[in-house]
Structure formats: C-alpha cells, structure tokens
Amino acid sequence: MTDSSPYTPPKVWTWNKASGGRFASINRPIAGPTHDRDLPIGRHPLQLYSLGTPNGVKVTVMLEELLALGHAGAEYDAWLVRINEGQQFGSGFVAINPNSKIPALWDRSGPTPIRVFESGAILMHLAEKFGAFLPTDVAARAECLSWLFWQMGSAPFLGGGFGHFYAYAPTKIEYAIDRYAMEVKRQLDVLDRRLAESPYLAGDEYTIADMSVWPWYGALVKGQVYEAGEFLQVQEYTNVLRWTNEIAKRPAVQRGRMVNRTFGQLSSQLHERHEASDFDTKTQDKLAAPT
Ligand SMILES: N[C@@H](CCC(=O)N[C@@H](CS)C(=O)NCC(=O)O)C(=O)O
C-alpha cells in the first residue's frame, strides 16, 4: 500500500488482509465468533469482561465509585480480554457482546442473567440499578444523558479518526490528520466552554457523563494518548484541565484506572480484579511471575 499514487476505489471493495496498520491482525469485515471459548465466571453478582483502555476504564471507575458509596451489590469480578490476541472473538464473549468489543457486563444478580454491552449502556444500567451518579431531576438527567451520548458519538472521531491516522496508520496522510485534528480540537473547545460554566458536565454533580468523558478527553489534555499533547496544544483547554485534575484525585478513579490495565508501571496494573484487597496484593509488581 502506498499513499504516493492517488487511490481509485475499485467497483467492489475486497478484504485486503495485508492492509497494514497496528490492528491489521484483528480487523475483519465480518462479525461473529472465530473460535470456541467459554468465559470464566467468578463469585460476584457482576462479571465484567474488559481491558484498561478508555472505554474499559469508564466502567471500572463507575464500579469502584459505587463500592465507595457503600453499594455492596456492585462487587464485581473483572476479567481481562486481550483484544490484540483476538479474545473478543471467542464464542463466550460474542454471546454477551455481538459487537466483539470491550467492555461487556454480565449482570447475574437476578434470577435471569442480563447481558449489557456498549460502555454508555453499562453506565446507565449501573446508575439506574443503584440509583447513583444519574440525576433524578428531569432537567439534570437530560443534561447528563446528553453529555453521555455526546461522548459515545464523539470519541470515535478522536480514537478511530485522529488517533488512528496520527498514531497508528502505516502512512501519514495530511488530509486525514488535518480533518480529525480539527474535529478533536473543536470537541475539546466544546468541553472547555461547558466546563467554564459548570464544575461538572451535567452541572454541579459528578455523574456518569464525567465518568464517560474523562478517560478519553482527560487523558488527551494530559498528553497521555497518542503523544499528541503538543500537536493539539492541549494546554489551551484550561477548564478541561481543571476538571481532569479534580477527577483524577478521586480514590475510586485511581482504583478504576488500574483494573484490567496491561501497560504503564507494573504497580498500576491489576490485570484481574476479584476482591477489593487485590489492589494491595495483586498488582503486577507484586505477583511473582507477571503474565
Ligand atoms: N462504543 C463502544 C466502543 C468499544 C470499543 O471500541 N472497544 C475497543 C477497545 S477500546 C475494542 O474492544 N476493540 C476491539 C476490536 O475492535 O476488535 C463502547 O463505548 O463500549
């Protein structure tokens, strides 16, 4: 593949397995399982199958926040899904998320287990189940859900658009990087203006909207994703930075970020979480033989 000669699309697109790029080995144009693999099931009511990417962190932060509030029913087992090894295409995982992407939740607290996929749906499910982090006042709830769904619609431009073409694509295409850098800066400005007028996205309260947006845009303004801090001049978004730093101080957020994390300092990686005490005893620096 080259970008030096102009590309004329053929009449019919065909799957070019050698297209390159960081995710070439797992990208496919078809859905469904590629192999049989049952999911492990732990003893807690909530079973989470995930990875410590921004989409995964949203849910582990929510679960840790619920536990910090005293909701014992939010106890969970967090199992690691290694997406770069294609584990999201195992039959057990596809049964709870036909879209083959982390995070996926299996709520086994009632007589009939409930599957929930899509991080926004998982956050709403948990917020409604425990009556927390989703305002009950109609106007505040609408504002919260608006920002929650804003994140769902916006982050693909950041990850799949900007991140992909700036950091992962095998060739740097100016047109694509320009287009998505412009959109991501516009999104940061949307957030910055909102956070100039209220402490949190939905208003005065910290909600699932913040939990959803923070792992993506909070990391972005700290220069922690795609090494794009300087390129996007992220220090300009001072209200987003204020909000980001404040949320980062929350103990539940600090714990949530560690769960299913497979990169960064070994002391920040808790590959699987089954008990609250795992944060003290099972991080990768403490395990004799890291996996
Ligand atoms: N809209 C989905 C996005 C989930 C998503 O993109 N997950 C990525 C990791 S961050 C994934 O599992 N990718 C694996 C794949 O595409 O095969 C959500 O919010 O849950």
Short mmCIF file of C-alpha atoms and ligand atoms in Angstrom, two decimals:
data_model
loop_
_atom_site.label_atom_id
_atom_site.label_comp_id
_atom_site.label_asym_id
_atom_site.label_seq_id
_atom_site.Cartn_x
_atom_site.Cartn_y
_atom_site.Cartn_z
CA MET A 1 0.00 0.00 0.00
CA THR A 2 1.28 3.47 -0.80
CA ASP A 3 -0.10 6.97 -0.49
CA SER A 4 2.17 8.47 -3.14
CA SER A 5 -0.09 7.45 -6.03
CA PRO A 6 -3.75 8.53 -5.94
CA TYR A 7 -6.12 5.72 -5.00
CA THR A 8 -9.09 4.99 -7.21
CA PRO A 9 -11.57 2.73 -5.39
CA PRO A 10 -12.49 -0.39 -7.38
CA LYS A 11 -16.15 -1.09 -8.20
CA VAL A 12 -16.35 -3.63 -5.38
CA TRP A 13 -14.36 -3.42 -2.15
CA THR A 14 -12.48 -6.59 -1.24
CA TRP A 15 -10.83 -7.54 2.01
CA ASN A 16 -7.12 -6.79 1.76
CA LYS A 17 -5.65 -8.69 4.67
CA ALA A 18 -2.26 -7.11 4.16
CA SER A 19 -3.51 -3.54 4.51
CA GLY A 20 -1.14 -2.95 7.41
CA GLY A 21 -1.62 -0.73 10.45
CA ARG A 22 -1.47 -1.58 14.11
CA PHE A 23 -4.74 -3.52 14.23
CA ALA A 24 -4.47 -5.30 10.89
CA SER A 25 -4.31 -8.70 12.55
CA ILE A 26 -7.66 -8.34 14.36
CA ASN A 27 -9.68 -6.20 11.94
CA ARG A 28 -12.24 -8.13 9.93
CA PRO A 29 -15.24 -7.12 7.79
CA ILE A 30 -17.43 -9.82 9.34
CA ALA A 31 -18.98 -10.31 12.77
CA GLY A 32 -19.42 -13.42 14.88
CA PRO A 33 -17.07 -15.72 16.79
CA THR A 34 -13.83 -17.05 15.34
CA HIS A 35 -13.31 -19.75 17.97
CA ASP A 36 -14.94 -21.52 20.90
CA ARG A 37 -14.01 -20.11 24.27
CA ASP A 38 -16.18 -20.03 27.35
CA LEU A 39 -15.95 -17.02 29.62
CA PRO A 40 -14.75 -17.51 33.18
CA ILE A 41 -17.32 -16.70 35.87
CA GLY A 42 -16.43 -15.50 39.36
CA ARG A 43 -18.46 -15.37 42.53
CA HIS A 44 -19.73 -11.78 42.46
CA PRO A 45 -23.09 -10.63 41.04
CA LEU A 46 -21.41 -8.55 38.35
CA GLN A 47 -19.00 -10.08 35.84
CA LEU A 48 -17.04 -7.62 33.74
CA TYR A 49 -15.01 -8.62 30.68
CA SER A 50 -12.79 -5.75 29.71
CA LEU A 51 -9.40 -4.13 29.21
CA GLY A 52 -7.96 -0.94 30.74
CA THR A 53 -8.47 1.25 27.67
CA PRO A 54 -10.55 4.45 27.99
CA ASN A 55 -13.75 2.54 27.14
CA GLY A 56 -12.97 -0.06 29.78
CA VAL A 57 -11.92 2.45 32.44
CA LYS A 58 -15.32 4.18 32.33
CA VAL A 59 -16.95 1.07 33.78
CA THR A 60 -14.31 0.12 36.36
CA VAL A 61 -14.37 3.71 37.65
CA MET A 62 -18.17 3.50 37.97
CA LEU A 63 -18.00 0.19 39.83
CA GLU A 64 -15.34 1.49 42.21
CA GLU A 65 -17.38 4.67 42.78
CA LEU A 66 -20.47 2.59 43.60
CA LEU A 67 -18.50 0.44 46.04
CA ALA A 68 -17.04 3.59 47.62
CA LEU A 69 -20.61 4.81 48.17
CA GLY A 70 -21.33 1.57 50.04
CA HIS A 71 -23.26 -0.36 47.36
CA ALA A 72 -22.12 -3.88 48.21
CA GLY A 73 -24.18 -5.21 45.29
CA ALA A 74 -21.67 -3.60 42.95
CA GLU A 75 -18.98 -6.13 43.89
CA TYR A 76 -17.52 -7.42 40.68
CA ASP A 77 -15.06 -9.75 39.03
CA ALA A 78 -13.13 -8.02 36.26
CA TRP A 79 -11.70 -10.43 33.71
CA LEU A 80 -9.06 -9.44 31.20
CA VAL A 81 -9.90 -9.59 27.50
CA ARG A 82 -6.75 -9.28 25.39
CA ILE A 83 -8.11 -7.68 22.24
CA ASN A 84 -4.76 -7.74 20.44
CA GLU A 85 -4.93 -11.55 20.72
CA GLY A 86 -8.48 -11.63 19.34
CA GLN A 87 -10.13 -12.80 22.58
CA GLN A 88 -13.14 -10.57 21.84
CA PHE A 89 -14.00 -13.03 19.05
CA GLY A 90 -14.34 -16.03 21.39
CA SER A 91 -17.83 -17.58 21.42
CA GLY A 92 -18.47 -16.75 25.09
CA PHE A 93 -17.60 -13.10 24.65
CA VAL A 94 -19.62 -12.74 21.44
CA ALA A 95 -22.61 -14.19 23.29
CA ILE A 96 -22.59 -11.21 25.65
CA ASN A 97 -21.42 -8.66 23.10
CA PRO A 98 -22.30 -9.43 19.48
CA ASN A 99 -20.22 -6.37 18.56
CA SER A 100 -17.00 -8.03 19.87
CA LYS A 101 -15.67 -5.02 21.73
CA ILE A 102 -14.81 -4.42 25.37
CA PRO A 103 -16.32 -3.61 27.81
CA ALA A 104 -19.12 -6.15 28.29
CA LEU A 105 -21.00 -6.80 31.51
CA TRP A 106 -22.91 -9.81 32.66
CA ASP A 107 -25.28 -8.87 35.46
CA ARG A 108 -26.01 -12.13 37.29
CA SER A 109 -27.61 -10.55 40.35
CA GLY A 110 -31.18 -11.52 39.41
CA PRO A 111 -32.87 -14.83 38.51
CA THR A 112 -32.08 -14.35 34.83
CA PRO A 113 -28.61 -13.06 33.90
CA ILE A 114 -28.64 -9.86 31.84
CA ARG A 115 -26.01 -9.03 29.25
CA VAL A 116 -25.08 -5.38 28.72
CA PHE A 117 -22.68 -4.12 26.07
CA GLU A 118 -21.60 -0.61 24.98
CA SER A 119 -19.97 1.35 27.78
CA GLY A 120 -22.72 4.01 27.80
CA ALA A 121 -25.42 1.37 28.23
CA ILE A 122 -23.40 -0.27 31.01
CA LEU A 123 -23.01 3.05 32.84
CA MET A 124 -26.76 3.71 32.55
CA HIS A 125 -27.64 0.18 33.64
CA LEU A 126 -25.50 0.50 36.76
CA ALA A 127 -26.64 4.07 37.51
CA GLU A 128 -30.30 3.03 37.34
CA LYS A 129 -29.76 -0.21 39.22
CA PHE A 130 -28.09 1.52 42.16
CA GLY A 131 -29.77 4.93 41.90
CA ALA A 132 -26.45 6.76 41.76
CA PHE A 133 -24.50 9.14 39.51
CA LEU A 134 -27.53 9.84 37.28
CA PRO A 135 -29.59 12.79 38.50
CA THR A 136 -33.29 12.17 39.11
CA ASP A 137 -34.33 15.74 38.40
CA VAL A 138 -35.64 15.71 34.81
CA ALA A 139 -33.55 18.62 33.55
CA ALA A 140 -30.31 17.46 35.19
CA ARG A 141 -30.91 13.92 33.94
CA ALA A 142 -31.39 15.18 30.39
CA GLU A 143 -28.16 17.19 30.62
CA CYS A 144 -26.31 14.16 31.98
CA LEU A 145 -27.57 11.85 29.25
CA SER A 146 -26.84 14.45 26.59
CA TRP A 147 -23.18 14.55 27.58
CA LEU A 148 -23.05 10.77 27.98
CA PHE A 149 -24.31 10.31 24.43
CA TRP A 150 -22.09 13.17 23.22
CA GLN A 151 -19.15 11.06 24.32
CA MET A 152 -20.44 7.98 22.53
CA GLY A 153 -20.79 9.92 19.30
CA SER A 154 -17.63 11.99 19.63
CA ALA A 155 -14.90 9.62 20.82
CA PRO A 156 -14.82 7.60 17.58
CA PHE A 157 -13.57 10.76 15.85
CA LEU A 158 -10.84 11.01 18.47
CA GLY A 159 -9.87 7.33 18.57
CA GLY A 160 -10.88 5.88 15.21
CA GLY A 161 -10.25 9.13 13.33
CA PHE A 162 -7.48 11.26 14.84
CA GLY A 163 -5.68 8.57 16.84
CA HIS A 164 -5.78 6.12 14.00
CA PHE A 165 -4.38 8.42 11.33
CA TYR A 166 -1.98 10.36 13.59
CA ALA A 167 -0.52 7.43 15.53
CA TYR A 168 -1.39 4.07 14.01
CA ALA A 169 -1.84 4.28 10.24
CA PRO A 170 1.11 2.86 8.30
CA THR A 171 1.37 6.10 6.27
CA LYS A 172 0.76 9.68 7.42
CA ILE A 173 -1.98 11.23 5.32
CA GLU A 174 -2.10 15.01 5.74
CA TYR A 175 -5.73 15.30 4.66
CA ALA A 176 -6.91 12.73 7.22
CA ILE A 177 -4.78 14.07 10.09
CA ASP A 178 -5.91 17.63 9.33
CA ARG A 179 -9.54 16.69 9.22
CA TYR A 180 -9.53 14.82 12.51
CA ALA A 181 -7.18 17.22 14.35
CA MET A 182 -9.66 19.98 13.50
CA GLU A 183 -12.57 17.93 14.80
CA VAL A 184 -10.80 16.89 18.01
CA LYS A 185 -9.81 20.48 18.78
CA ARG A 186 -13.41 21.51 18.18
CA GLN A 187 -14.58 18.81 20.61
CA LEU A 188 -12.07 19.99 23.23
CA ASP A 189 -13.42 23.51 22.80
CA VAL A 190 -16.99 22.22 23.27
CA LEU A 191 -15.94 20.66 26.57
CA ASP A 192 -13.88 23.66 27.61
CA ARG A 193 -16.81 26.03 27.15
CA ARG A 194 -19.16 23.74 29.03
CA LEU A 195 -16.71 23.32 31.91
CA ALA A 196 -16.25 27.09 32.08
CA GLU A 197 -19.88 27.39 33.12
CA SER A 198 -20.28 24.41 35.46
CA PRO A 199 -17.97 22.27 37.63
CA TYR A 200 -19.09 19.01 36.01
CA LEU A 201 -20.60 18.20 32.65
CA ALA A 202 -24.16 17.71 33.89
CA GLY A 203 -23.97 20.64 36.31
CA ASP A 204 -22.98 20.70 39.97
CA GLU A 205 -22.87 16.93 40.40
CA TYR A 206 -20.27 14.40 39.30
CA THR A 207 -22.16 11.87 37.13
CA ILE A 208 -21.77 9.06 34.62
CA ALA A 209 -21.29 11.76 31.98
CA ASP A 210 -17.98 12.73 33.61
CA MET A 211 -17.01 9.08 34.03
CA SER A 212 -17.59 8.53 30.34
CA VAL A 213 -15.78 11.59 29.01
CA TRP A 214 -12.86 11.70 31.46
CA PRO A 215 -10.95 8.56 30.35
CA TRP A 216 -10.79 9.88 26.78
CA TYR A 217 -10.59 13.65 26.92
CA GLY A 218 -8.97 13.86 30.36
CA ALA A 219 -6.14 11.65 29.11
CA LEU A 220 -5.95 13.69 25.91
CA VAL A 221 -5.46 17.04 27.68
CA LYS A 222 -2.77 15.46 29.86
CA GLY A 223 -0.93 14.40 26.68
CA GLN A 224 -1.38 10.73 27.61
CA VAL A 225 -2.96 9.46 24.41
CA TYR A 226 -1.31 9.26 21.00
CA GLU A 227 1.55 11.51 22.26
CA ALA A 228 -0.43 14.35 20.72
CA GLY A 229 -0.33 16.91 23.54
CA GLU A 230 1.98 19.34 21.79
CA PHE A 231 0.48 18.76 18.34
CA LEU A 232 -3.01 19.65 19.58
CA GLN A 233 -1.78 22.31 22.05
CA VAL A 234 -3.90 20.74 24.74
CA GLN A 235 -2.74 23.16 27.46
CA GLU A 236 -5.11 25.74 25.92
CA TYR A 237 -8.14 23.93 27.34
CA THR A 238 -7.77 25.17 30.90
CA ASN A 239 -11.28 24.30 32.07
CA VAL A 240 -10.93 20.74 30.81
CA LEU A 241 -7.59 20.52 32.63
CA ARG A 242 -9.11 21.79 35.88
CA TRP A 243 -11.91 19.20 35.66
CA THR A 244 -9.49 16.44 34.63
CA ASN A 245 -7.15 17.05 37.56
CA GLU A 246 -10.01 17.18 40.03
CA ILE A 247 -11.48 13.87 38.88
CA ALA A 248 -8.03 12.24 38.87
CA LYS A 249 -7.80 12.85 42.63
CA ARG A 250 -10.80 10.64 43.42
CA PRO A 251 -9.65 7.39 45.07
CA ALA A 252 -12.27 5.36 43.15
CA VAL A 253 -10.97 6.78 39.88
CA GLN A 254 -7.42 5.87 40.84
CA ARG A 255 -8.51 2.31 41.57
CA GLY A 256 -10.72 2.06 38.47
CA ARG A 257 -7.81 3.06 36.23
CA MET A 258 -5.73 0.14 37.48
CA VAL A 259 -8.24 -2.59 36.69
CA ASN A 260 -7.55 -4.68 33.56
CA ARG A 261 -4.61 -2.40 32.78
CA THR A 262 -1.82 -4.07 30.83
CA PHE A 263 0.51 -1.11 30.23
CA GLY A 264 2.32 1.54 32.27
CA GLN A 265 4.06 0.97 35.60
CA LEU A 266 3.72 -2.56 36.96
CA SER A 267 2.38 -1.15 40.23
CA SER A 268 -0.51 0.44 38.28
CA GLN A 269 -1.54 -2.81 36.58
CA LEU A 270 -4.18 -5.00 38.19
CA HIS A 271 -4.84 -7.47 35.37
CA GLU A 272 -7.85 -9.03 37.05
CA ARG A 273 -9.87 -7.77 39.98
CA HIS A 274 -11.85 -10.17 42.13
CA GLU A 275 -11.59 -8.66 45.63
CA ALA A 276 -11.09 -5.13 46.96
CA SER A 277 -7.84 -6.33 48.54
CA ASP A 278 -6.43 -7.20 45.08
CA PHE A 279 -5.36 -3.56 44.70
CA ASP A 280 -2.90 -4.09 47.56
CA THR A 281 -1.73 -7.59 46.78
CA LYS A 282 -2.18 -8.49 43.11
CA THR A 283 -0.70 -5.67 41.04
CA GLN A 284 1.90 -6.88 38.56
CA ASP A 285 4.85 -5.62 40.62
CA LYS A 286 3.68 -7.85 43.49
CA LEU A 287 2.97 -11.02 41.54
CA ALA A 288 5.94 -13.34 41.40
CA ALA A 289 5.56 -14.25 37.74
CA PRO A 290 3.83 -11.49 35.74
CA THR A 291 1.73 -12.86 32.90
N1 LIG B 1 -18.75 2.17 21.58
C1 LIG B 1 -18.07 1.11 22.27
C2 LIG B 1 -16.62 1.10 21.85
C3 LIG B 1 -15.86 -0.07 22.43
C4 LIG B 1 -14.52 -0.24 21.78
O1 LIG B 1 -14.20 0.36 20.73
N2 LIG B 1 -13.69 -1.11 22.37
C5 LIG B 1 -12.39 -1.41 21.79
C6 LIG B 1 -11.28 -1.20 22.84
S1 LIG B 1 -11.25 0.43 23.46
C7 LIG B 1 -12.31 -2.86 21.39
O2 LIG B 1 -12.77 -3.73 22.09
N3 LIG B 1 -11.74 -3.14 20.22
C8 LIG B 1 -11.57 -4.47 19.76
C9 LIG B 1 -11.89 -4.62 18.30
O3 LIG B 1 -12.25 -3.62 17.67
O4 LIG B 1 -11.77 -5.73 17.78
C10 LIG B 1 -18.20 1.33 23.77
O5 LIG B 1 -18.25 2.50 24.19
O6 LIG B 1 -18.30 0.35 24.52
#
